Amino acid sequence: MDKVKEIVNQVIVRGDDALIELTSKFDKVKLINLNATIDELREASDSLSEDVKISIDRIWDQLKNFHDSVKPPNIGGGRDGIYFGIIWRAIEKVGIYVPGGLKSYPSTLMMAGIPAKVAGVSEIYVCSPSRNGKVDPALAYVALKLGVKSMYKVGGAQAIAAMAFGTKTVTKVDKIVGPGNLFVQAAKFLVSDKVGIDGIEGPTELVIIADDSAKPELIVKDLMAQGEHGPSTFLVFISWNDSLLEKVNGILESLSKGNSSDMNFYLVKAKDQADAVDIANRISPEHLSLYVRNPRELLSLVRNTGAVSMGYTPPAIIDYAAGPNHILPTNGWSRFRGGITVYDFLKPIMYADAMSPSKDLVRASITLAKYEGFQIHGESIGERYE
Amino acid sequence: MDKVKEIVNQVIVRGDDALIELTSKFDKVKLINLNATIDELREASDSLSEDVKISIDRIWDQLKNFHDSVKPPNIGGGRDGIYFGIIWRAIEKVGIYVPGGLKSYPSTLMMAGIPAKVAGVSEIYVCSPSRNGKVDPALAYVALKLGVKSMYKVGGAQAIAAMAFGTKTVTKVDKIVGPGNLFVQAAKFLVSDKVGIDGIEGPTELVIIADDSAKPELIVKDLMAQGEHGPSTFLVFISWNDSLLEKVNGILESLSKGNSSDMNFYLVKAKDQADAVDIANRISPEHLSLYVRNPRELLSLVRNTGAVSMGYTPPAIIDYAAGPNHILPTNGWSRFRGGITVYDFLKPIMYADAMSPSKDLVRASITLAKYEGFQIHGESIGERYE
């Protein structure tokens, strides 16, 4: 945390110079320009294979459809002479962090950018570490589809600081979203008294609950797919079926013998279906898979998780294309928040037009204001309506 | 911040003992029990005058009606062989902080508690400093109406620490909401990597925009009512009408001569209506008053604020009874979030049941997974559907 504070302070004090120096120091990349030019983005995007372009377009369409269906309408109502409601307003400037460097995650840019765009965010900015100064072709393709205002080739805690405080080149945003390593997340926490954040995302988590309708090979496949995110991935399989638990255990053991896998799996024996869901609720995992005959029935018992893959559905299809987000609460955060939706980019502005409020409500307000010692509050209401 | 860290650490290490000591030290109150008994609450509540009880009941009804109208339905949809949607789940355990001591704020407990209850929160806990070990009668009355699980007679940073980490007496909650002084807000920030918070609330703010339909005396009254919250209240009046600005200025000057008022007002001359709203948007005030002939037209231009009182409506009636909340974003936070609604107590759990996804979507997922280097992700999808 002290290291991250030092990085954030450097960016506040020295702006772009600090970004160039820190990128050279940590990422070993000498940046000529922090901000990818439109020509750079077009050139990178043009080099992308047709196959990947078509895939992104197809997935885009599916994700947009999901988030369109979630977008809330404004609410207007009223009662007893008071007209009231909520107007949903999009956040104006949003910064999306996309991890990068050796790998690239166009899917993550879609997962954050599409709900932002559906919500109506007018200015989307992206920070993602470049590959030797170059923007990944698929990332460039998605950025252009999103119509981002700027794409900065900066990563790490310094990128978060730049978007939170602004530099000569990097625009100060209203909210920062997206996954990232420990430094990125620590920086998000540090700046979260100044700027909105989606949350603090840690290593990924998957809990699978299965009954005897599930195929043990596919359970293991799903666990291993999630495990691709790295050795700190938290992987749990829960069942009340001894035979299934043994089969899954057997496959995992045979794999660990033959392979240099560094994945850790937890197998849990539950009493029954309800107990299995109860255990999952207490874990509050990022991803939950209900690989059972009656997934909708079990879903009704689920309280704490980010996203649920139901029945035969592999969790990986949610990571890419089913509709729900893959930027989800980890580390128990699903106790109090969900994954990224349009709601992360909308604010409810409440309003009231008290044209002729009922007399008893006016009286009640004045009485309570006086009780709390707010004399002038009461007068300001009384002089209007009494 | 260092003082608050020290307080939080004491509560983590020494639990209830620390709470009793710190309450004695800071609030000069010797607590016999941290947790108000049901008999204590009933006794306090019974001592409340009938007049205030009726007022609370009437306001309760109005606020509940507002938040009922805001509560979202679950969303279920689907496309191309994938069934998907969102289930809104209430947070299980919520802690509400209500400032107290010399004054008491039953309205604040309603503003936080009613949307929590409407959302379906099953366990509501309250922390509020007592008056010499006694619970305020109106606060007790509202707490009983809410059916709170516990009401703790503890305030300050130590109360936030107790709800975030739990002690022998105080239950660890999933999210903490509510206003409070600088220490309370600093503590909320410090624990916000472990537990949800609504935001960090600072001194209150009001911007009034008025045209020549507004009465200058009422404008001044509204500014002064807001100013009752203390000398750090931020008060701004904006108009394009010179005569109105002069009249408001005249009244304020005559008041400041005759009175020992320590309020500070800012008067701003705008070019026109649109410019006035533009200035307000840049301020991003907690409260905005549109004291104009055409408030709904101006509302359509409002982007950043917590709550809007329209037309003839005094902001104070929103503080008590109109429907919208009075726990609202301050210090520019309305750029990225709104005031307390049912959404602060609900989480969107996303789900997908991909029974027979279209072939091109399956292909697209596998292609993108491979592009990103997630081989097993792709396999887990391919082995299911291909």
Tab-separated table of C-alpha atoms in Angstrom, chain B residues 16-381:
chain	number	residue	atom	x	y	z
B	16	ASP	CA	-16.610	-4.491	23.402
B	17	ASP	CA	-14.077	-3.261	25.986
B	18	ALA	CA	-12.724	-0.781	23.454
B	19	LEU	CA	-16.253	0.385	22.595
B	20	ILE	CA	-17.069	1.078	26.254
B	21	GLU	CA	-13.747	2.861	26.864
B	22	LEU	CA	-13.878	4.975	23.706
B	23	THR	CA	-17.509	5.978	24.391
B	24	SER	CA	-16.478	7.063	27.865
B	25	LYS	CA	-13.463	8.959	26.493
B	26	PHE	CA	-15.057	10.729	23.509
B	27	ASP	CA	-18.756	10.970	24.429
B	28	LYS	CA	-18.343	11.164	28.242
B	29	VAL	CA	-20.987	8.438	28.552
B	30	LYS	CA	-20.570	5.390	30.814
B	31	LEU	CA	-22.454	2.593	29.067
B	32	ILE	CA	-23.785	-0.289	31.154
B	33	ASN	CA	-25.037	-2.131	28.070
B	34	LEU	CA	-23.950	-1.499	24.470
B	35	ASN	CA	-27.083	-3.069	23.059
B	36	ALA	CA	-30.368	-1.357	23.951
B	37	THR	CA	-32.756	-3.975	25.361
B	38	ILE	CA	-36.233	-4.342	23.927
B	39	ASP	CA	-37.594	-3.019	27.243
B	40	GLU	CA	-35.418	0.080	26.982
B	41	LEU	CA	-36.621	0.707	23.429
B	42	ARG	CA	-40.285	0.202	24.414
B	43	GLU	CA	-39.990	2.454	27.432
B	44	ALA	CA	-38.343	5.216	25.410
B	45	SER	CA	-40.839	4.809	22.581
B	46	ASP	CA	-43.826	4.896	24.970
B	47	SER	CA	-42.632	8.237	26.344
B	48	LEU	CA	-42.886	9.842	22.891
B	49	SER	CA	-45.732	12.338	22.430
B	50	GLU	CA	-48.710	11.200	20.365
B	51	ASP	CA	-48.183	14.148	18.008
B	52	VAL	CA	-44.695	12.998	16.989
B	53	LYS	CA	-45.817	9.363	16.706
B	54	ILE	CA	-48.590	10.340	14.289
B	55	SER	CA	-46.128	12.498	12.302
B	56	ILE	CA	-43.662	9.615	11.978
B	57	ASP	CA	-46.440	7.232	10.914
B	58	ARG	CA	-47.656	9.677	8.259
B	59	ILE	CA	-44.168	10.330	6.878
B	60	TRP	CA	-43.348	6.593	6.986
B	61	ASP	CA	-46.327	5.919	4.751
B	62	GLN	CA	-45.201	8.539	2.200
B	63	LEU	CA	-41.570	7.369	2.113
B	64	LYS	CA	-42.561	3.720	1.847
B	65	ASN	CA	-44.809	4.567	-1.078
B	66	PHE	CA	-41.902	6.311	-2.856
B	67	HIS	CA	-39.472	3.438	-2.378
B	68	ASP	CA	-42.088	0.817	-3.269
B	69	SER	CA	-42.475	2.579	-6.607
B	70	VAL	CA	-38.718	2.398	-7.195
B	71	LYS	CA	-38.162	-1.291	-6.357
B	72	PRO	CA	-37.183	-3.137	-9.553
B	73	PRO	CA	-38.672	-6.430	-10.723
B	74	ASN	CA	-36.490	-9.396	-11.600
B	75	ILE	CA	-35.593	-9.577	-15.278
B	76	GLY	CA	-35.779	-12.717	-17.352
B	77	GLY	CA	-35.202	-12.893	-21.059
B	78	GLY	CA	-33.374	-14.906	-23.591
B	79	ARG	CA	-32.065	-15.163	-27.062
B	80	ASP	CA	-30.734	-17.740	-29.474
B	81	GLY	CA	-31.034	-20.705	-27.130
B	82	ILE	CA	-29.758	-18.881	-24.051
B	83	TYR	CA	-32.108	-18.019	-21.216
B	84	PHE	CA	-30.702	-15.197	-19.071
B	85	GLY	CA	-31.595	-12.511	-16.601
B	86	ILE	CA	-31.092	-10.785	-13.303
B	87	ILE	CA	-32.387	-11.681	-9.862
B	88	TRP	CA	-32.418	-8.801	-7.389
B	89	ARG	CA	-31.379	-10.112	-3.983
B	90	ALA	CA	-31.495	-8.038	-0.820
B	91	ILE	CA	-28.339	-7.672	1.254
B	92	GLU	CA	-28.763	-9.791	4.375
B	93	LYS	CA	-27.236	-7.647	7.165
B	94	VAL	CA	-27.219	-3.851	6.997
B	95	GLY	CA	-25.825	-1.442	9.605
B	96	ILE	CA	-27.286	2.064	9.748
B	97	TYR	CA	-25.308	4.843	11.395
B	98	VAL	CA	-27.424	7.678	12.835
B	99	PRO	CA	-25.613	10.678	14.326
B	100	GLY	CA	-26.754	11.574	17.843
B	101	GLY	CA	-25.737	12.582	21.286
B	102	LEU	CA	-27.267	15.974	22.017
B	103	LYS	CA	-29.566	15.929	18.995
B	104	SER	CA	-31.435	13.007	17.454
B	105	TYR	CA	-32.403	12.234	13.891
B	106	PRO	CA	-35.340	9.849	13.607
B	107	SER	CA	-35.811	11.161	10.035
B	108	THR	CA	-32.363	9.827	9.081
B	109	LEU	CA	-33.187	6.397	10.480
B	110	MET	CA	-36.343	6.407	8.357
B	111	MET	CA	-34.446	7.585	5.259
B	112	ALA	CA	-32.017	4.648	5.541
B	113	GLY	CA	-34.296	2.063	7.145
B	114	ILE	CA	-37.392	2.318	4.954
B	115	PRO	CA	-35.649	1.642	1.607
B	116	ALA	CA	-33.691	-1.171	3.330
B	117	LYS	CA	-36.928	-2.732	4.532
B	118	VAL	CA	-38.646	-2.235	1.152
B	119	ALA	CA	-35.646	-3.910	-0.530
B	120	GLY	CA	-36.116	-6.907	1.757
B	121	VAL	CA	-33.091	-6.650	4.071
B	122	SER	CA	-33.749	-9.247	6.759
B	123	GLU	CA	-31.426	-7.927	9.491
B	124	ILE	CA	-31.156	-4.208	10.192
B	125	TYR	CA	-28.728	-2.991	12.879
B	126	VAL	CA	-28.399	0.577	14.136
B	127	CYS	CA	-25.525	2.415	15.789
B	128	SER	CA	-26.286	5.803	17.311
B	129	PRO	CA	-24.673	7.582	20.271
B	130	SER	CA	-27.010	7.700	23.252
B	131	ARG	CA	-27.989	10.651	25.389
B	132	ASN	CA	-26.303	9.692	28.662
B	133	GLY	CA	-26.974	6.022	28.056
B	134	LYS	CA	-30.592	6.586	27.008
B	135	VAL	CA	-32.075	6.086	23.535
B	136	ASP	CA	-33.967	9.044	22.076
B	137	PRO	CA	-37.742	8.354	22.175
B	138	ALA	CA	-38.405	9.039	18.467
B	139	LEU	CA	-35.363	6.993	17.439
B	140	ALA	CA	-36.665	4.111	19.568
B	141	TYR	CA	-40.122	4.468	18.012
B	142	VAL	CA	-38.697	4.268	14.463
B	143	ALA	CA	-36.337	1.403	15.413
B	144	LEU	CA	-39.292	-0.635	16.703
B	145	LYS	CA	-41.320	0.130	13.558
B	146	LEU	CA	-38.354	-1.065	11.472
B	147	GLY	CA	-38.039	-4.215	13.560
B	148	VAL	CA	-34.292	-3.723	13.962
B	149	LYS	CA	-32.338	-6.735	15.192
B	150	SER	CA	-30.240	-4.580	17.526
B	151	MET	CA	-29.728	-0.939	18.367
B	152	TYR	CA	-26.261	-0.195	19.729
B	153	LYS	CA	-25.698	2.926	21.835
B	154	VAL	CA	-22.319	3.569	20.224
B	155	GLY	CA	-21.233	6.352	17.891
B	156	GLY	CA	-18.125	7.661	16.159
B	157	ALA	CA	-15.426	5.769	14.266
B	158	GLN	CA	-15.616	2.992	16.873
B	159	ALA	CA	-19.229	2.237	15.839
B	160	ILE	CA	-18.217	1.854	12.183
B	161	ALA	CA	-15.313	-0.416	13.137
B	162	ALA	CA	-17.611	-2.549	15.303
B	163	MET	CA	-20.151	-3.076	12.504
B	164	ALA	CA	-17.397	-3.767	9.934
B	165	PHE	CA	-15.485	-6.359	11.980
B	166	GLY	CA	-17.976	-7.442	14.644
B	167	THR	CA	-17.454	-7.708	18.409
B	168	LYS	CA	-18.928	-10.032	21.021
B	169	THR	CA	-22.020	-7.799	21.189
B	170	VAL	CA	-22.080	-6.032	17.814
B	171	THR	CA	-22.962	-8.118	14.749
B	172	LYS	CA	-20.656	-7.865	11.727
B	173	VAL	CA	-22.742	-6.502	8.834
B	174	ASP	CA	-22.464	-6.687	5.039
B	175	LYS	CA	-22.952	-2.970	4.360
B	176	ILE	CA	-22.881	0.247	6.405
B	177	VAL	CA	-24.894	3.315	5.412
B	178	GLY	CA	-25.598	6.715	6.886
B	179	PRO	CA	-24.207	10.171	7.526
B	180	GLY	CA	-21.826	11.177	10.317
B	181	ASN	CA	-18.973	13.472	11.234
B	182	LEU	CA	-15.464	13.491	9.794
B	183	PHE	CA	-14.339	10.592	12.034
B	184	VAL	CA	-17.315	8.439	11.072
B	185	GLN	CA	-16.731	9.079	7.369
B	186	ALA	CA	-12.982	8.436	7.630
B	187	ALA	CA	-13.770	5.127	9.339
B	188	LYS	CA	-16.227	4.212	6.573
B	189	PHE	CA	-13.499	4.841	3.999
B	190	LEU	CA	-10.974	2.761	5.972
B	191	VAL	CA	-13.242	-0.301	6.241
B	192	SER	CA	-14.579	-0.046	2.670
B	193	ASP	CA	-12.288	-2.794	1.401
B	194	LYS	CA	-14.014	-5.237	3.805
B	195	VAL	CA	-17.649	-4.119	3.845
B	196	GLY	CA	-19.987	-2.173	1.559
B	197	ILE	CA	-20.555	1.524	2.238
B	198	ASP	CA	-23.029	3.970	0.730
B	199	GLY	CA	-20.398	6.645	0.265
B	200	ILE	CA	-18.498	9.269	2.196
B	201	GLU	CA	-20.835	12.092	3.153
B	202	GLY	CA	-19.469	15.552	3.900
B	203	PRO	CA	-21.103	18.868	4.844
B	204	THR	CA	-24.460	19.500	3.220
B	205	GLU	CA	-24.890	21.571	0.035
B	206	LEU	CA	-27.752	23.471	-1.610
B	207	VAL	CA	-27.890	25.250	-4.953
B	208	ILE	CA	-31.049	27.242	-5.754
B	209	ILE	CA	-31.773	28.305	-9.314
B	210	ALA	CA	-34.625	30.838	-9.566
B	211	ASP	CA	-36.407	32.994	-12.116
B	212	ASP	CA	-38.611	36.046	-11.486
B	213	SER	CA	-41.551	33.835	-10.475
B	214	ALA	CA	-39.701	33.107	-7.200
B	215	LYS	CA	-40.242	35.068	-4.009
B	216	PRO	CA	-36.907	36.389	-2.695
B	217	GLU	CA	-37.984	35.967	0.949
B	218	LEU	CA	-38.632	32.248	0.368
B	219	ILE	CA	-35.306	31.793	-1.419
B	220	VAL	CA	-33.529	33.248	1.594
B	221	LYS	CA	-35.599	31.122	3.939
B	222	ASP	CA	-34.616	27.958	2.040
B	223	LEU	CA	-30.926	28.913	2.127
B	224	MET	CA	-31.122	29.605	5.851
B	225	ALA	CA	-32.982	26.377	6.550
B	226	GLN	CA	-30.189	24.432	4.863
B	227	GLY	CA	-27.677	26.552	6.788
B	228	GLU	CA	-29.096	25.169	10.040
B	229	HIS	CA	-26.847	22.140	9.478
B	230	GLY	CA	-23.839	24.245	10.479
B	231	PRO	CA	-21.342	26.833	9.289
B	232	SER	CA	-19.674	24.479	6.787
B	233	THR	CA	-22.888	24.187	4.751
B	234	PHE	CA	-22.310	25.205	1.132
B	235	LEU	CA	-25.072	27.582	-0.050
B	236	VAL	CA	-25.392	28.942	-3.569
B	237	PHE	CA	-28.055	31.023	-5.294
B	238	ILE	CA	-27.950	31.287	-9.096
B	239	SER	CA	-30.098	33.518	-11.317
B	240	TRP	CA	-29.900	35.480	-14.566
B	241	ASN	CA	-32.343	38.051	-13.185
B	242	ASP	CA	-30.480	41.073	-11.790
B	243	SER	CA	-33.434	42.385	-9.827
B	244	LEU	CA	-33.947	39.037	-8.065
B	245	LEU	CA	-30.241	38.708	-7.277
B	246	GLU	CA	-30.257	42.218	-5.798
B	247	LYS	CA	-33.335	41.537	-3.689
B	248	VAL	CA	-31.919	38.265	-2.319
B	249	ASN	CA	-28.595	39.994	-1.645
B	250	GLY	CA	-30.407	42.832	0.137
B	251	ILE	CA	-32.299	40.487	2.464
B	252	LEU	CA	-29.153	38.477	3.224
B	253	GLU	CA	-27.210	41.664	4.024
B	254	SER	CA	-29.903	43.009	6.331
B	255	LEU	CA	-30.020	39.632	8.099
B	256	SER	CA	-26.261	39.443	8.535
B	257	LYS	CA	-26.280	42.961	10.076
B	258	GLY	CA	-29.014	42.269	12.597
B	259	ASN	CA	-27.978	38.716	13.356
B	260	SER	CA	-24.940	36.803	14.499
B	261	SER	CA	-25.375	34.403	11.582
B	262	ASP	CA	-22.249	32.511	10.601
B	263	MET	CA	-23.647	31.260	7.296
B	264	ASN	CA	-21.809	31.850	4.021
B	265	PHE	CA	-23.761	32.401	0.828
B	266	TYR	CA	-22.554	32.520	-2.766
B	267	LEU	CA	-24.629	34.498	-5.270
B	268	VAL	CA	-23.949	33.732	-8.933
B	269	LYS	CA	-25.108	35.647	-11.991
B	270	ALA	CA	-25.773	33.276	-14.895
B	271	LYS	CA	-26.264	34.206	-18.529
B	272	ASP	CA	-29.558	32.357	-18.806
B	273	GLN	CA	-31.456	29.259	-17.612
B	274	ALA	CA	-29.245	26.791	-19.465
B	275	ASP	CA	-26.098	28.487	-18.147
B	276	ALA	CA	-27.504	28.327	-14.602
B	277	VAL	CA	-28.049	24.566	-14.862
B	278	ASP	CA	-24.618	24.168	-16.425
B	279	ILE	CA	-23.034	25.902	-13.419
B	280	ALA	CA	-25.063	23.692	-11.051
B	281	ASN	CA	-23.954	20.574	-12.935
B	282	ARG	CA	-20.336	21.617	-12.492
B	283	ILE	CA	-20.897	22.170	-8.758
B	284	SER	CA	-22.684	18.766	-8.493
B	285	PRO	CA	-24.557	19.818	-5.347
B	286	GLU	CA	-26.240	17.520	-2.851
B	287	HIS	CA	-29.549	19.414	-3.125
B	288	LEU	CA	-30.752	21.401	-6.124
B	289	SER	CA	-33.801	23.624	-6.091
B	290	LEU	CA	-35.390	24.698	-9.390
B	291	TYR	CA	-37.560	27.567	-8.216
B	292	VAL	CA	-38.751	28.454	-11.712
B	293	ARG	CA	-41.895	28.475	-13.860
B	294	ASN	CA	-40.759	25.532	-15.980
B	295	PRO	CA	-38.978	23.166	-13.542
B	296	ARG	CA	-39.602	20.021	-15.619
B	297	GLU	CA	-37.935	21.579	-18.624
B	298	LEU	CA	-34.873	22.486	-16.532
B	299	LEU	CA	-34.854	19.053	-14.874
B	300	SER	CA	-34.152	17.546	-18.287
B	301	LEU	CA	-30.822	19.435	-18.283
B	302	VAL	CA	-29.770	18.406	-14.755
B	303	ARG	CA	-26.951	15.867	-14.746
B	304	ASN	CA	-25.225	15.999	-11.366
B	305	THR	CA	-27.099	16.311	-8.074
B	306	GLY	CA	-28.615	14.174	-5.340
B	307	ALA	CA	-32.201	15.406	-5.139
B	308	VAL	CA	-34.167	18.127	-6.882
B	309	SER	CA	-36.951	20.197	-5.336
B	310	MET	CA	-39.044	21.568	-8.170
B	311	GLY	CA	-40.989	24.793	-8.539
B	312	TYR	CA	-42.520	26.125	-5.362
B	313	THR	CA	-41.248	23.110	-3.328
B	314	PRO	CA	-39.044	23.973	-0.326
B	315	PRO	CA	-35.982	21.670	-0.107
B	316	ALA	CA	-36.862	21.047	3.557
B	317	ILE	CA	-39.955	19.026	2.665
B	318	ILE	CA	-37.643	16.598	0.826
B	319	ASP	CA	-35.551	16.388	4.015
B	320	TYR	CA	-38.601	14.993	5.789
B	321	ALA	CA	-41.556	13.794	3.826
B	322	ALA	CA	-41.854	14.275	0.062
B	323	GLY	CA	-40.466	10.850	-0.827
B	324	PRO	CA	-36.858	11.252	-2.094
B	325	ASN	CA	-34.029	10.639	0.321
B	326	HIS	CA	-32.068	13.138	2.371
B	327	ILE	CA	-29.017	10.832	2.547
B	328	LEU	CA	-27.413	12.122	-0.634
B	329	PRO	CA	-24.001	12.359	-2.311
B	330	THR	CA	-21.939	15.444	-1.344
B	331	ASN	CA	-18.543	16.828	-2.288
B	332	GLY	CA	-19.033	16.210	-6.016
B	333	TRP	CA	-19.958	12.546	-5.564
B	334	SER	CA	-23.207	13.032	-7.500
B	335	ARG	CA	-20.972	12.881	-10.589
B	336	PHE	CA	-20.950	9.123	-10.071
B	337	ARG	CA	-23.668	8.067	-7.637
B	338	GLY	CA	-27.128	8.966	-6.377
B	339	GLY	CA	-28.739	9.149	-2.950
B	340	ILE	CA	-29.966	6.172	-0.963
B	341	THR	CA	-32.661	4.112	-2.701
B	342	VAL	CA	-33.664	0.447	-2.605
B	343	TYR	CA	-30.788	-0.143	-5.037
B	344	ASP	CA	-28.307	0.411	-2.185
B	345	PHE	CA	-29.732	-2.676	-0.511
B	346	LEU	CA	-30.158	-4.876	-3.581
B	347	LYS	CA	-27.623	-6.811	-5.646
B	348	PRO	CA	-28.156	-7.879	-9.257
B	349	ILE	CA	-27.261	-11.575	-9.503
B	350	MET	CA	-26.863	-12.401	-13.192
B	351	TYR	CA	-27.563	-15.856	-14.564
B	352	ALA	CA	-27.564	-17.739	-17.829
B	353	ASP	CA	-28.934	-21.103	-18.870
B	354	ALA	CA	-27.345	-21.875	-22.212
B	355	MET	CA	-29.390	-24.911	-23.149
B	356	SER	CA	-28.838	-24.780	-26.893
B	357	PRO	CA	-26.855	-21.691	-27.826
B	358	SER	CA	-26.685	-20.839	-31.514
B	359	LYS	CA	-23.694	-22.362	-33.290
B	360	ASP	CA	-22.208	-19.054	-34.358
B	361	LEU	CA	-22.219	-17.767	-30.760
B	362	VAL	CA	-20.485	-20.940	-29.569
B	363	ARG	CA	-17.892	-20.543	-32.351
B	364	ALA	CA	-17.399	-16.873	-31.495
B	365	SER	CA	-16.774	-17.702	-27.816
B	366	ILE	CA	-14.217	-20.360	-28.634
B	367	THR	CA	-12.462	-18.077	-31.148
B	368	LEU	CA	-12.180	-15.212	-28.643
B	369	ALA	CA	-11.076	-17.548	-25.812
B	370	LYS	CA	-8.274	-18.845	-28.040
B	371	TYR	CA	-7.307	-15.299	-29.057
B	372	GLU	CA	-6.927	-14.406	-25.376
B	373	GLY	CA	-4.932	-17.560	-24.668
B	374	PHE	CA	-7.586	-19.301	-22.588
B	375	GLN	CA	-7.366	-22.699	-24.263
B	376	ILE	CA	-9.288	-24.690	-21.617
B	377	HIS	CA	-12.064	-22.065	-21.522
B	378	GLY	CA	-12.569	-22.730	-25.197
B	379	GLU	CA	-12.409	-26.519	-24.737
B	380	SER	CA	-14.974	-26.427	-21.915
B	381	ILE	CA	-17.380	-24.712	-24.302
